[in-house]
Every structure is written in C-alpha cells, then in structure tokens.
Short mmCIF file of C-alpha atoms and ligand atoms in Angstrom, two decimals:
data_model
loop_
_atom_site.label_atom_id
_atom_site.label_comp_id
_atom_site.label_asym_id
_atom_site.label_seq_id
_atom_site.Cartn_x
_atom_site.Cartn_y
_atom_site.Cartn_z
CA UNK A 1 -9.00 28.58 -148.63
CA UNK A 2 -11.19 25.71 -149.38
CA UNK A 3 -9.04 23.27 -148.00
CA UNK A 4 -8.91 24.80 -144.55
CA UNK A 5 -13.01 24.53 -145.42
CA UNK A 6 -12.51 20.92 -146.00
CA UNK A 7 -10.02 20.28 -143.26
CA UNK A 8 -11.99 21.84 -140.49
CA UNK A 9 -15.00 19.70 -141.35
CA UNK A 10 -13.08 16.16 -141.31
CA UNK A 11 -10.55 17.45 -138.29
CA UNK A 12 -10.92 20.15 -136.11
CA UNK A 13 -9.01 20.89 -133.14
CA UNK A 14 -10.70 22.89 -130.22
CA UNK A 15 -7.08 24.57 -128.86
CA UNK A 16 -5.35 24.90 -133.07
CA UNK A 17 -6.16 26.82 -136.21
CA UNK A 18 -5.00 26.17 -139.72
CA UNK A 19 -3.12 28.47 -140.86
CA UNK A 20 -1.51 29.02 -144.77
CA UNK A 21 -1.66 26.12 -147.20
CA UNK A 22 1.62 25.88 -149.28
CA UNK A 23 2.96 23.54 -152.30
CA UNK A 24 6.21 22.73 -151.06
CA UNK A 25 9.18 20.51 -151.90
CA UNK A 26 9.25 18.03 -149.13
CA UNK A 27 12.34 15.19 -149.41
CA UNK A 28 12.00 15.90 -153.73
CA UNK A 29 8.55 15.52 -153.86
CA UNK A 30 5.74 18.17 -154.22
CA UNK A 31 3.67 18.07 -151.06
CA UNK A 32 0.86 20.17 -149.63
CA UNK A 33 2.17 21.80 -146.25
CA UNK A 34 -0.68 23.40 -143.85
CA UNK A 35 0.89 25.56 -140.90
CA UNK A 36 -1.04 24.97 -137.98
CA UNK A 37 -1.20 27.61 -135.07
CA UNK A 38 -2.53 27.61 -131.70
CA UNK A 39 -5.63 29.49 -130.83
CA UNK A 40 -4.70 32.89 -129.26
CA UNK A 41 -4.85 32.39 -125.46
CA UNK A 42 -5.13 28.95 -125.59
CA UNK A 43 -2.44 27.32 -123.30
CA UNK A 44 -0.35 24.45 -124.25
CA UNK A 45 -1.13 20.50 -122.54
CA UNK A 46 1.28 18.99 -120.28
CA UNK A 47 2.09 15.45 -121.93
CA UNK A 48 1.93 13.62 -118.85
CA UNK A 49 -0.48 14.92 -116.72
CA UNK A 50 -2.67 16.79 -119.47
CA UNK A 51 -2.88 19.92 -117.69
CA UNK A 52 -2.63 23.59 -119.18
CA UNK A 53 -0.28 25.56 -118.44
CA UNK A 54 1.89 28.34 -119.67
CA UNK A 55 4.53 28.10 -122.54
CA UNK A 56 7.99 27.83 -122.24
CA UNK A 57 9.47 29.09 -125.36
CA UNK A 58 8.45 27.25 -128.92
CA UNK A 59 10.87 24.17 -130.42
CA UNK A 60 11.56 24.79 -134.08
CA UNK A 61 8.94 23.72 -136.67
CA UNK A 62 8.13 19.77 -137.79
CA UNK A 63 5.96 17.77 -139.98
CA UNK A 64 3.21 15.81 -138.95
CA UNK A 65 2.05 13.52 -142.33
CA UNK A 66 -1.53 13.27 -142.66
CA UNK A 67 -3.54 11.52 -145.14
CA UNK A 68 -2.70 11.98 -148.89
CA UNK A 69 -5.03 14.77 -151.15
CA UNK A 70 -4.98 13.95 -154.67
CA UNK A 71 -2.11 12.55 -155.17
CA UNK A 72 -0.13 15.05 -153.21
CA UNK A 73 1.65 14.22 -149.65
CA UNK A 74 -0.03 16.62 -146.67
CA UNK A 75 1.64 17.46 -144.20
CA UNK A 76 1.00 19.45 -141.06
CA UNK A 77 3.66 22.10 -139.98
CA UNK A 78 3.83 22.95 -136.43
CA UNK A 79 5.95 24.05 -133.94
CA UNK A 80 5.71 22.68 -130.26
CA UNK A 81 5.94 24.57 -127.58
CA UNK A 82 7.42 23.73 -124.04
CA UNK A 83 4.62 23.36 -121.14
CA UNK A 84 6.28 24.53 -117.42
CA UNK A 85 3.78 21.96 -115.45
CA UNK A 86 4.70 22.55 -111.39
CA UNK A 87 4.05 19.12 -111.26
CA UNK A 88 6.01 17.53 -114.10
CA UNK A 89 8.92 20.02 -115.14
CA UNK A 90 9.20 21.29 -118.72
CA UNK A 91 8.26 18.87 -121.17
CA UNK A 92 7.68 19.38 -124.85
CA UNK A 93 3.20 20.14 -124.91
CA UNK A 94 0.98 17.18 -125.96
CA UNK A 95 -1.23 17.56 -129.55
CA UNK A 96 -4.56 16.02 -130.65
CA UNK A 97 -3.32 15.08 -134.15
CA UNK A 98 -0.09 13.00 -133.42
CA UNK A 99 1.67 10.61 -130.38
CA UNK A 100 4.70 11.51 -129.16
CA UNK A 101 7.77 12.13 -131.45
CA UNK A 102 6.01 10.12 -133.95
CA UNK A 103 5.93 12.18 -137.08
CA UNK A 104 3.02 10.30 -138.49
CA UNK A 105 -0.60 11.68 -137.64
CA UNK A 106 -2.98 9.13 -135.45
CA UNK A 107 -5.62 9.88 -138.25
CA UNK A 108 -3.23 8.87 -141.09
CA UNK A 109 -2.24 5.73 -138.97
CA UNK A 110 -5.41 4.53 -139.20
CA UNK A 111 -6.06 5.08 -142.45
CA UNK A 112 -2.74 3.51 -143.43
CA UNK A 113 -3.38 0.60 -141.53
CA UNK A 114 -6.95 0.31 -142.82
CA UNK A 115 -5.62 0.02 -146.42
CA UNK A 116 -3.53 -2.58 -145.24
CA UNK A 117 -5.85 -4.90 -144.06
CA UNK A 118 -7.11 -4.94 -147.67
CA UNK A 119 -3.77 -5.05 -149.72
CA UNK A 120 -0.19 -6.05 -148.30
CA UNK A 121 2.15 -3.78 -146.35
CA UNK A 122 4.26 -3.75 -148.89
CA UNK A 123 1.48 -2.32 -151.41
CA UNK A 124 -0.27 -0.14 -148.82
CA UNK A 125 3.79 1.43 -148.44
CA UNK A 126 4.21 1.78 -152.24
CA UNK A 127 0.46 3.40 -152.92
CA UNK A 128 0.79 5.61 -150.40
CA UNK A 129 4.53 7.07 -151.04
CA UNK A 130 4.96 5.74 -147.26
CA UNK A 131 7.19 2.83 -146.29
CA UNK A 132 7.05 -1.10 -145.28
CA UNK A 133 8.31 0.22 -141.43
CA UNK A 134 6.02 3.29 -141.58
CA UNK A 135 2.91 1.11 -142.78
CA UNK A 136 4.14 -1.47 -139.50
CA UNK A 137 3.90 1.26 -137.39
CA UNK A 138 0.64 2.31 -138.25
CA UNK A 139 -0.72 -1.73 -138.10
CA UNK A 140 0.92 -1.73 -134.66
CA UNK A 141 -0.84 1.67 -133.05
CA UNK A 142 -3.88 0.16 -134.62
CA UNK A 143 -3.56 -3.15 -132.67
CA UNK A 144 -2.49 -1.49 -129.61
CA UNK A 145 -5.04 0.97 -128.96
CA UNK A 146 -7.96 -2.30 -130.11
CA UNK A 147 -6.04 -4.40 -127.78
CA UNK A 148 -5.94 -1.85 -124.75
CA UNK A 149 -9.81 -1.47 -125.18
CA UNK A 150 -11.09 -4.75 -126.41
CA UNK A 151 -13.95 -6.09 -124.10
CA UNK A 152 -12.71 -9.25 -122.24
CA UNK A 153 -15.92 -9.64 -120.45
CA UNK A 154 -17.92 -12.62 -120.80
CA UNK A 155 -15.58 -15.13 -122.57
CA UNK A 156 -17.25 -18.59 -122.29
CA UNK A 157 -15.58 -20.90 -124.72
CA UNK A 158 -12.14 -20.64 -125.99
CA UNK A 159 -9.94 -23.03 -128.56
CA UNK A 160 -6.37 -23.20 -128.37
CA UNK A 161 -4.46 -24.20 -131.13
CA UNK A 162 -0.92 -24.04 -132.30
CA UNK A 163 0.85 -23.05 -135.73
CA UNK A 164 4.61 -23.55 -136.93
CA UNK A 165 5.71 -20.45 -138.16
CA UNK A 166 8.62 -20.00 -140.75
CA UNK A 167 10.75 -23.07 -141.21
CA UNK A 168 12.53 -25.08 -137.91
CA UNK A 169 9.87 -26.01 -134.95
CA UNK A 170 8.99 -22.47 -134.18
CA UNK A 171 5.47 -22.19 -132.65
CA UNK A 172 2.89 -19.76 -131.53
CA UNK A 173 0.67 -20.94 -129.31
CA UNK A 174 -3.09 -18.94 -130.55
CA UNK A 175 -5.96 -18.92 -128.13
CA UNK A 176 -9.60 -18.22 -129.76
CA UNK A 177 -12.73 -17.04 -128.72
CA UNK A 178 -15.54 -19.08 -130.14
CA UNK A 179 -18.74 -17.85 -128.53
CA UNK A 180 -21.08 -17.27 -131.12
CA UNK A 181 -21.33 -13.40 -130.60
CA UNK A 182 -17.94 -13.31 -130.29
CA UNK A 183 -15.44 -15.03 -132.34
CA UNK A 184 -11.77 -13.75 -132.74
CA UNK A 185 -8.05 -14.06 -131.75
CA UNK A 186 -7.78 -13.58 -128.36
CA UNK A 187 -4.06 -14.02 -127.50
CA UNK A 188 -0.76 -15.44 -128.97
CA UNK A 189 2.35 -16.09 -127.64
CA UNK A 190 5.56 -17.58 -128.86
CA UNK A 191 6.01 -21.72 -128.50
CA UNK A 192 4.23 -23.87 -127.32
CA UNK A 193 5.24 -24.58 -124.02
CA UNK A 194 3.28 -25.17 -119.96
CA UNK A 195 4.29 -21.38 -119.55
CA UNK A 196 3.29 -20.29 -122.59
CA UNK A 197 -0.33 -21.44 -121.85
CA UNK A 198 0.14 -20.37 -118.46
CA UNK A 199 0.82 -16.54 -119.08
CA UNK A 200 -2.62 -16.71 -121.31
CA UNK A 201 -4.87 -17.85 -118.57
CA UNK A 202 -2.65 -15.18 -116.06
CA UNK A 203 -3.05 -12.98 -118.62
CA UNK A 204 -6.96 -12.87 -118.47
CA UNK A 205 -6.88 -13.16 -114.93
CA UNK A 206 -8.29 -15.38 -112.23
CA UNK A 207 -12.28 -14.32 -112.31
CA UNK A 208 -12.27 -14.73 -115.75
CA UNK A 209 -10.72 -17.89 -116.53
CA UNK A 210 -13.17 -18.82 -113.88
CA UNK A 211 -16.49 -18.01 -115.92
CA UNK A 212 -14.81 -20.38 -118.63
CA UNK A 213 -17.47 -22.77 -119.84
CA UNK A 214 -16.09 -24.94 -122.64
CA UNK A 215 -12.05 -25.15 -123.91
CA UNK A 216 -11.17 -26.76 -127.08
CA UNK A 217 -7.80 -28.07 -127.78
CA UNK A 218 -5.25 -30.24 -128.48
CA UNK A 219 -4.64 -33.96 -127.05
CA UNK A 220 -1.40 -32.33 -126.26
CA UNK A 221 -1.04 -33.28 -122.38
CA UNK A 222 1.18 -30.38 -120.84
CA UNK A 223 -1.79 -28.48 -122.18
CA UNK A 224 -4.29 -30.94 -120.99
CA UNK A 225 -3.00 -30.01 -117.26
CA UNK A 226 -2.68 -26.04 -117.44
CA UNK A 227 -6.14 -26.59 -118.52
CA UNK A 228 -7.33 -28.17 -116.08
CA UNK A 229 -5.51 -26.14 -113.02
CA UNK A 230 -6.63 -22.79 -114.42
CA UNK A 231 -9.69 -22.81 -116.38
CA UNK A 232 -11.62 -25.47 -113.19
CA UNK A 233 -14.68 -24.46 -114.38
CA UNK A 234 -14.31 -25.44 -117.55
CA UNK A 235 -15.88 -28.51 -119.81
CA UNK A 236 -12.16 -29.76 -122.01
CA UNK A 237 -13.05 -30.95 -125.22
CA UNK A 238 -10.81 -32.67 -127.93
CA UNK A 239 -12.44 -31.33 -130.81
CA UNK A 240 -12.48 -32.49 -134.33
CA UNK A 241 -10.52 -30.77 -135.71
CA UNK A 242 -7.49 -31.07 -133.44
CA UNK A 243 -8.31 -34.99 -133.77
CA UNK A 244 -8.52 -35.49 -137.01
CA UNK A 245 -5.60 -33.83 -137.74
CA UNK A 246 -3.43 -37.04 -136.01
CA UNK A 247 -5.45 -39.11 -138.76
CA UNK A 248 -3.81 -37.16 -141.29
CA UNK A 249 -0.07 -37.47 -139.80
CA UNK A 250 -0.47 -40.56 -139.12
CA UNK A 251 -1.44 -41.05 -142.92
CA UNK A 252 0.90 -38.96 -144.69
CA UNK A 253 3.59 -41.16 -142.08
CA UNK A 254 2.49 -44.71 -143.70
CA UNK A 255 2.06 -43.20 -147.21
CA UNK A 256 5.92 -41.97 -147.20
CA UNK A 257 6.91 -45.09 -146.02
CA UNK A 258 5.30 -47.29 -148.17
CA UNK A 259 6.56 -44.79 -151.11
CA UNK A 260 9.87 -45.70 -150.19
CA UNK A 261 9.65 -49.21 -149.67
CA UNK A 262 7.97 -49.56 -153.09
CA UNK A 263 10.87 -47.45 -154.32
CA UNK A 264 13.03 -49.80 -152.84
CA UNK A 265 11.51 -52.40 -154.47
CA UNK A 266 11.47 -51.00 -157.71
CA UNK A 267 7.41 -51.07 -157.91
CA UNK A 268 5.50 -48.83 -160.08
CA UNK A 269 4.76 -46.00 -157.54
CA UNK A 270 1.34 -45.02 -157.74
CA UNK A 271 2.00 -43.20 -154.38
CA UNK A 272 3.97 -39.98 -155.34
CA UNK A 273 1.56 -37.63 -156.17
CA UNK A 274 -1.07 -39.07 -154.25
CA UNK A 275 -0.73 -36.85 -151.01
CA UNK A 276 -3.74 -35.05 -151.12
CA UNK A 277 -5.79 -37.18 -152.87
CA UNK A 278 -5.22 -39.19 -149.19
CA UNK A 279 -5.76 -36.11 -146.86
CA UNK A 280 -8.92 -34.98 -148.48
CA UNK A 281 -12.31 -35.63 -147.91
CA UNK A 282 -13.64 -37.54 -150.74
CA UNK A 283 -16.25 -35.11 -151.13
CA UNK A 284 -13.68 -32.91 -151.52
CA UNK A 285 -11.95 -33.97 -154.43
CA UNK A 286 -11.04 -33.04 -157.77
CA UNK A 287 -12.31 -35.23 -160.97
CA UNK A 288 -8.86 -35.91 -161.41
CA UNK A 289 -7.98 -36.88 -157.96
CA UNK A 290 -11.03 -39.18 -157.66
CA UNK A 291 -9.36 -41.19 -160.29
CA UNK A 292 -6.30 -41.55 -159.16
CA UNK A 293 -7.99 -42.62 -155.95
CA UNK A 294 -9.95 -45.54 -158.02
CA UNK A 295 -6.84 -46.37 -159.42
CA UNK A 296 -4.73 -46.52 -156.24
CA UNK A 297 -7.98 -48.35 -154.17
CA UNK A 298 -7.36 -51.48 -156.60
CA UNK A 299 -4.14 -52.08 -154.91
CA UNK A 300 -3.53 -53.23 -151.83
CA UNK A 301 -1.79 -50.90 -149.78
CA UNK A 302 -1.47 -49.56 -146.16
CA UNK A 303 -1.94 -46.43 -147.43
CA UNK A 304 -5.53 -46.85 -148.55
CA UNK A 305 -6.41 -49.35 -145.48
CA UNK A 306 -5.18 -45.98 -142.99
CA UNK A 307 -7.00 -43.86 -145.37
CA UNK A 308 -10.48 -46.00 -145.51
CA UNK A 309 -9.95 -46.31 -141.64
CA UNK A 310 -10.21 -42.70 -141.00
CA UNK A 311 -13.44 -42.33 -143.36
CA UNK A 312 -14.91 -45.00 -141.19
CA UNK A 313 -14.02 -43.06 -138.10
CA UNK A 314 -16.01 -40.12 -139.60
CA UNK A 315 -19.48 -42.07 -138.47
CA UNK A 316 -17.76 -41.19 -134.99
CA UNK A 317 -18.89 -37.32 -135.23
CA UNK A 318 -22.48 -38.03 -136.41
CA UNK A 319 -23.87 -39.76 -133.02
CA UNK A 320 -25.86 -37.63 -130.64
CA UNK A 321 -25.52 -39.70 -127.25
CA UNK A 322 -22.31 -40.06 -125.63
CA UNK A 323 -23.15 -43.91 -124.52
CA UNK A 324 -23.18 -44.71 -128.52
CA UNK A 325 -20.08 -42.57 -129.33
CA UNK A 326 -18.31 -44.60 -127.01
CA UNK A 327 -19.15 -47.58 -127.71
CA UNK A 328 -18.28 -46.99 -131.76
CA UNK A 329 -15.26 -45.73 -130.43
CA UNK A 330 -13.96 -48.84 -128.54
CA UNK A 331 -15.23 -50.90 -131.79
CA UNK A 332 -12.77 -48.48 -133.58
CA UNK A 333 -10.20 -49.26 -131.21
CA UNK A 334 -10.10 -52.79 -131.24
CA UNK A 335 -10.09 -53.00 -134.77
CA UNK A 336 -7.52 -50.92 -135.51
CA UNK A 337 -5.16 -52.25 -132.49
CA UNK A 338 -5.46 -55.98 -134.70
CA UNK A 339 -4.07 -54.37 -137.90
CA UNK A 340 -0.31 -54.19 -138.89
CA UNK A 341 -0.02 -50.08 -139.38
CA UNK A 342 1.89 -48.84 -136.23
CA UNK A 343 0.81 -44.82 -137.08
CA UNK A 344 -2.70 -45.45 -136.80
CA UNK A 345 -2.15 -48.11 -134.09
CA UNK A 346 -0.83 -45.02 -132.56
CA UNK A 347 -3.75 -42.78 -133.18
CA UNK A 348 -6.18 -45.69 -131.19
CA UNK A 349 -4.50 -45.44 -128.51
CA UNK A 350 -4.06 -41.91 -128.35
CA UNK A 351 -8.31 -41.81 -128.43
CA UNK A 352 -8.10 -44.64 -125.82
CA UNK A 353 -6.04 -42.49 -123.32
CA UNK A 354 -8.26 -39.50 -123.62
CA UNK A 355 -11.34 -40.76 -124.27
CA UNK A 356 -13.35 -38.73 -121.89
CA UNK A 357 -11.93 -35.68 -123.00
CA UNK A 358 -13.24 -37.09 -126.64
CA UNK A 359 -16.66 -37.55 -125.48
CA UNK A 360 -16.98 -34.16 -124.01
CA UNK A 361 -17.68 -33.22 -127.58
CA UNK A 362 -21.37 -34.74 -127.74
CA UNK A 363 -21.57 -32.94 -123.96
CA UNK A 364 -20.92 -29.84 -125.59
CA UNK A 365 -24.27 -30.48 -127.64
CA UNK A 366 -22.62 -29.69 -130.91
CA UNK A 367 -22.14 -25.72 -129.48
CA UNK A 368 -18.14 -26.00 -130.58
CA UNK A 369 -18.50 -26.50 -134.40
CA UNK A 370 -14.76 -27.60 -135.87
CA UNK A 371 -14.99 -25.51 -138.29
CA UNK A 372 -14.50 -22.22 -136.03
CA UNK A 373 -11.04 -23.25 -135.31
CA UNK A 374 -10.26 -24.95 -138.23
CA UNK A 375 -11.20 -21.34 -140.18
CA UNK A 376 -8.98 -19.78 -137.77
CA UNK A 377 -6.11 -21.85 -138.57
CA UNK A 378 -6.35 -21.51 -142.27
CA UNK A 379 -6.41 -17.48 -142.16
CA UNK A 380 -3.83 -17.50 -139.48
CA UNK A 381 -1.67 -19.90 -141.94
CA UNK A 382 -2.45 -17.82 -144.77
CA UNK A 383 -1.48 -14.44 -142.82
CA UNK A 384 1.73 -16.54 -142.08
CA UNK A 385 2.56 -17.01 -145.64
CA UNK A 386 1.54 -13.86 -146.59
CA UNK A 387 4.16 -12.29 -144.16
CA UNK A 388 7.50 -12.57 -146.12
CA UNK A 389 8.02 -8.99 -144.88
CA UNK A 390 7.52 -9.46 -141.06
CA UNK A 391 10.85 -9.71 -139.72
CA UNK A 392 9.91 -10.62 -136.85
CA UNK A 393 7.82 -12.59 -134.36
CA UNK A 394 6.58 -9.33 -132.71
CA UNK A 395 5.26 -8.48 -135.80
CA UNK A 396 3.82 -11.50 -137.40
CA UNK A 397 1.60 -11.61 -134.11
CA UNK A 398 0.81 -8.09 -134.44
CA UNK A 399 -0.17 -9.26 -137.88
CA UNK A 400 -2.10 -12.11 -137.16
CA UNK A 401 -4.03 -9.71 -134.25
CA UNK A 402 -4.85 -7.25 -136.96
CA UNK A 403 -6.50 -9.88 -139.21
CA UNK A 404 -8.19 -12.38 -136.76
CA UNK A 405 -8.33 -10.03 -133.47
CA UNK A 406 -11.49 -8.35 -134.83
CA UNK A 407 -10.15 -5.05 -132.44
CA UNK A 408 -12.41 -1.87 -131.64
CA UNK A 409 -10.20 0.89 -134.02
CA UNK A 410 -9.75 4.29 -132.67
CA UNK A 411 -12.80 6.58 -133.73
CA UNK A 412 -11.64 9.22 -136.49
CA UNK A 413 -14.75 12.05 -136.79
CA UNK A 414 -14.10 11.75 -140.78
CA UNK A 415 -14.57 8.28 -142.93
CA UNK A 416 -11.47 8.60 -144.95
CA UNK A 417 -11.77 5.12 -146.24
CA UNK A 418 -13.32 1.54 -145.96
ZN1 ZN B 1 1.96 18.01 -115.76
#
C-alpha cells in the first residue's frame, strides 16, 4: 500500500491507476512488479494524433522498467490497448510513462542518464543491473529531447575547432558557443571538410548565422572561406589558442628531428624525454622539468632556439592596440624568416598570410578569451578517451553533446537524483 502512496506522489498519471504491487521473478532476479490499470471510462490516446478514442481490444501484458527501489528492479506491468482513431486506423494507444516500444520508462531514462554523466556508462550499466546499450539509450533520449528544445536564439560568437578521434585522421569538426551567458557545444559533425562546415551554418539557418558577431577558428583556409560566405556579418578571428598550437607542431617537428640526427650522430641525447618540458609554459612546469630545461638551455640546439622563439612571441598577446601588435608581429617575422629552422620559418609565414585575421583579436577587445575553447578541447579530448565503449561516431558525438552541450533535460515532477 505505501508504495502506491509513494508512487502517486513522485508519478501520477491523470488517465492510469496503480494497481497490486508484487515481488516477482523477473529474468532470475527478484523485482518489484506494479500492475497499472486505466481509469474506468477513461479512453485510450491515439499515438499519432493524440486523440481519445475508443478501445480496440487489449495486447497482452509488458514491462515498462522504472527506477530501482532499494535494491530491487521496478517494473511497471501494463497491457496496451488498441485505439480505433477515424483518422489514423488502429494503432497500439500512446502512455505518459514510456516512448514507443521502448521498454524503458522516460523517467528512468533520465535518471539513468543522469548517473551517467557522473560515472561511466559502463558503471552507470553495472550499478543499476541495466546494460552499456540500455544506459546509451537513455544518454541518447536525453540528448535528443535537449537538442530538439535547446534555445538557438541569440548566438553572437562561436569557435570552431577540430579533434582527431580514435587513431587514423578521423575528425569531428565541433562548433562552440562562447557568449558569456552562454557557453556550450553547439554542433559536431564528422571530418573536417568545406561541407562539413557548411551543413553547420545551414544547419542554424540563414537569419541566424546572420546575427553572428565574432567567429573564432582555425588558420585552416577552406574554413577561412565558408566563414566568410555564410557568417558576412561576422568579425573572423585567429585566436590564440588555434595559433599557438602551430608553435607547438612546429616544435615537437624540429625536436624529433634533431633527436634523430643526434642519434645519428651518436650524441648524448638530452632530447628524449624532453617533449613536454618544450610544449609547456614555463610557468607551467614541474621542479623536475625546469631542470632538465636548464640543463638542455646550455646546449645549443634548434630545439631550444624554436622553443625561446615562441616564449618571445607570447609578448604578442599582451598589446592592447592593433597598430603595435602589428608592428611586433612583422619584427617577429623578419627575425624568424633569417634563422635556419624551416618549421617555424613555416609558422611566420603562416602569421604573414593571415595577418588581418590575427589582428582581429585586439578588435575583439579581449571578449574571446583562449581559454573558452581551449577548455572545450580538453573535456572534449578527455570525453574522447574516456569513450572506449562508444562504438561508434554517432555515439561519441552523442557523448560529447551530453557533456559539453549543456541541454535543457526533460522535466520529471520527482528529483530522483542529482
Ligand atoms: Zn489519430
């Protein structure tokens, strides 16, 4: 008795009654069945136009899970009956608690998929006696219903940024929102190609990508034009982070060089570990690694000129008018054109070619901080990594919408968890 108490207060249906509550054996397991009736006179819903009319006979009984009572599996037992709609035919009726054939509740979808936003789907599946496909399903209804009713209004400045996923050159193309009220995933889609940008901005649709005020991406010129063509109103800016992410390749290129040509040589290699010490920021660095960094300094290698080259570039970020950016800049350039080390010769002329796009940054007046998309990219690598179970790209996006997409969730009248 007390449980129909309790279940009426966290989910009552207007149209359904519960009925008996029964410990039954349910695939080996002890689980707590509650039949669930319809209210006398109350008419089944067509499914598709959500109409009542008269039954049409009753299918035999199923099981609806909903979420777990101490310990114990619950499951709602109920037997659907056939709706004659003069519009639509017979169909099987619609019910409040579930979608469909699914056999999972919508209120222990959410609750599933709440769980796993804290713990993997592989942990939420095992807690919950449920499984990894089960615990997908859940994420994916989740993501669905947040992305079918996610406010797209007012989007001013976007980032765009691309991450290799798995192993091979496979690429999702991830588009951000960074307004300051508003910052989340807006979109993926798989490579990284014109048309891949192209279905984004489509996507959104015209008025929208009109009200665009500020992009931030990637010197990456197919980009550069779909940018251009379909966001018009739009300030492009080469941001930091996408820019100083060429230092590092073009780094980590003239460090495994020169590791192999001292190889070659038979030198001492100081080089081999030395990776990160080289990527990161000195502030950044371990005791150890600021050691090792003394120690390699003392020799004279490309290595440490590339690296020293992009801590002077640094200064670059810190000016506040555009005419003094630029003229650091060309400095920066001509200095680096006169050295020996092709990757970073590279890099200069890389900033030379887009230069205006670079200085859009102090236009911006500091609005686009790097670390928004630099953040993103971390927790959308780290989602990446975490995702040895998502088979698939479908599912690693709906992953990476779940975690970054910061979605509206459908409203349950009971706070089961979190
Ligand atoms: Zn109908």
């Amino acid at each position: 008795m007390l449980i129909k108490t309790l279940l009426n207060k966290v989910e009552n249906f207007k149209s359904f009654v519960y009925k008996a509550v029964h410990l039954e054996v349910i695939d080996g397991v002890e689980a707590l069945v509650v039949d669930v009736q319809p209210r006398t006179n109350a008419k089944p819903e067509c499914s598709i136009c959500g109409n009542r009319f008269g039954s049409y006979g009753t299918q035999s009984a199923r099981l609806y899970e909903y979420v777990p009572f101490w310990g114990f599996q619950v499951f709602f037992r109920y037997s659907p009956r056939r709706v004659s709609c003069p519009v639509d035919g017979v169909h099987v009726e619609r019910v409040p608690w579930a979608e469909g054939k699914e056999h999972m509740t919508t209120t222990y979808k959410v609750f599933l998929a709440r769980w796993a936003k804290r713990l993997t789907w592989k942990e939420t599946a095992e807690i919950f006696r449920s499984s990894w496909d089960s615990v997908y399903r859940a994420v994916q209804f989740v993501v669905a219903y947040g992305l079918a009713n996610r406010d797209l209004e007012n989007i001013k400045e976007i980032g765009i940024d691309e991450i290799q996923v798995w192993s091979g050159h496979k690429y999702l193309t991830l588009v951000y929102q960074l307004d300051s009220n508003a910052k989340r995933l807006l979109w993926s889609g798989a490579k990284r190609k014109v048309k891949t940008l192209q279905t984004f901005f489509k996507e959104l649709g015209k008025e929208r990508c009109l009200r665009i005020k500020f992009v931030c991406s990637d010197m990456w010129a197919p980009y550069l034009k779909v940018i251009s063509s379909s966001a018009p109103n739009a300030l492009n800016i080469l941001d930091r982070f996408h820019i100083m992410k060429k230092f590092n390749e073009a780094i980590d290129q003239i460090r495994r060089e020169e590791v192999k040509k001292l190889k070659d040589e038979g030198a001492d290699n100081v080089l081999v570990k030395s990776r990160w010490v080289l990527l990161k920021r000195p502030e950044n660095l371990t005791e150890k690694q600021t050691v090792r960094l003394s120690q390699i300094v003392k020799i004279n290698l490309s290595s440490i000129k590339a690296y020293l080259m992009r801590e002077d570039f640094q200064r670059f970020w810190e000016y506040k008018y555009p005419a003094c950016a630029d003229k650091f800049l060309e400095n920066w350039i001509t200095r680096t054109l006169k050295t020996n080390l092709v990757p970073m010769k590279k890099v200069a002329k890389m900033l030379r070619n887009h230069k205006p796009l670079i200085l859009n940054w102090f236009k911006a007046d500091g609005r686009l901080s790097s670390g928004t998309v630099e953040g993103f990219n971390l927790k959308a690598k780290l989602t990446i990594r975490k995702a040895y179970g998502y088979k698939s790209l479908t599912c690693l996006q709906t992953a990476l919408y779940y975690t970054l997409g910061n979605l509206p969730e459908p409203k349950l009248t009971h706070r089961f968890c979190g």
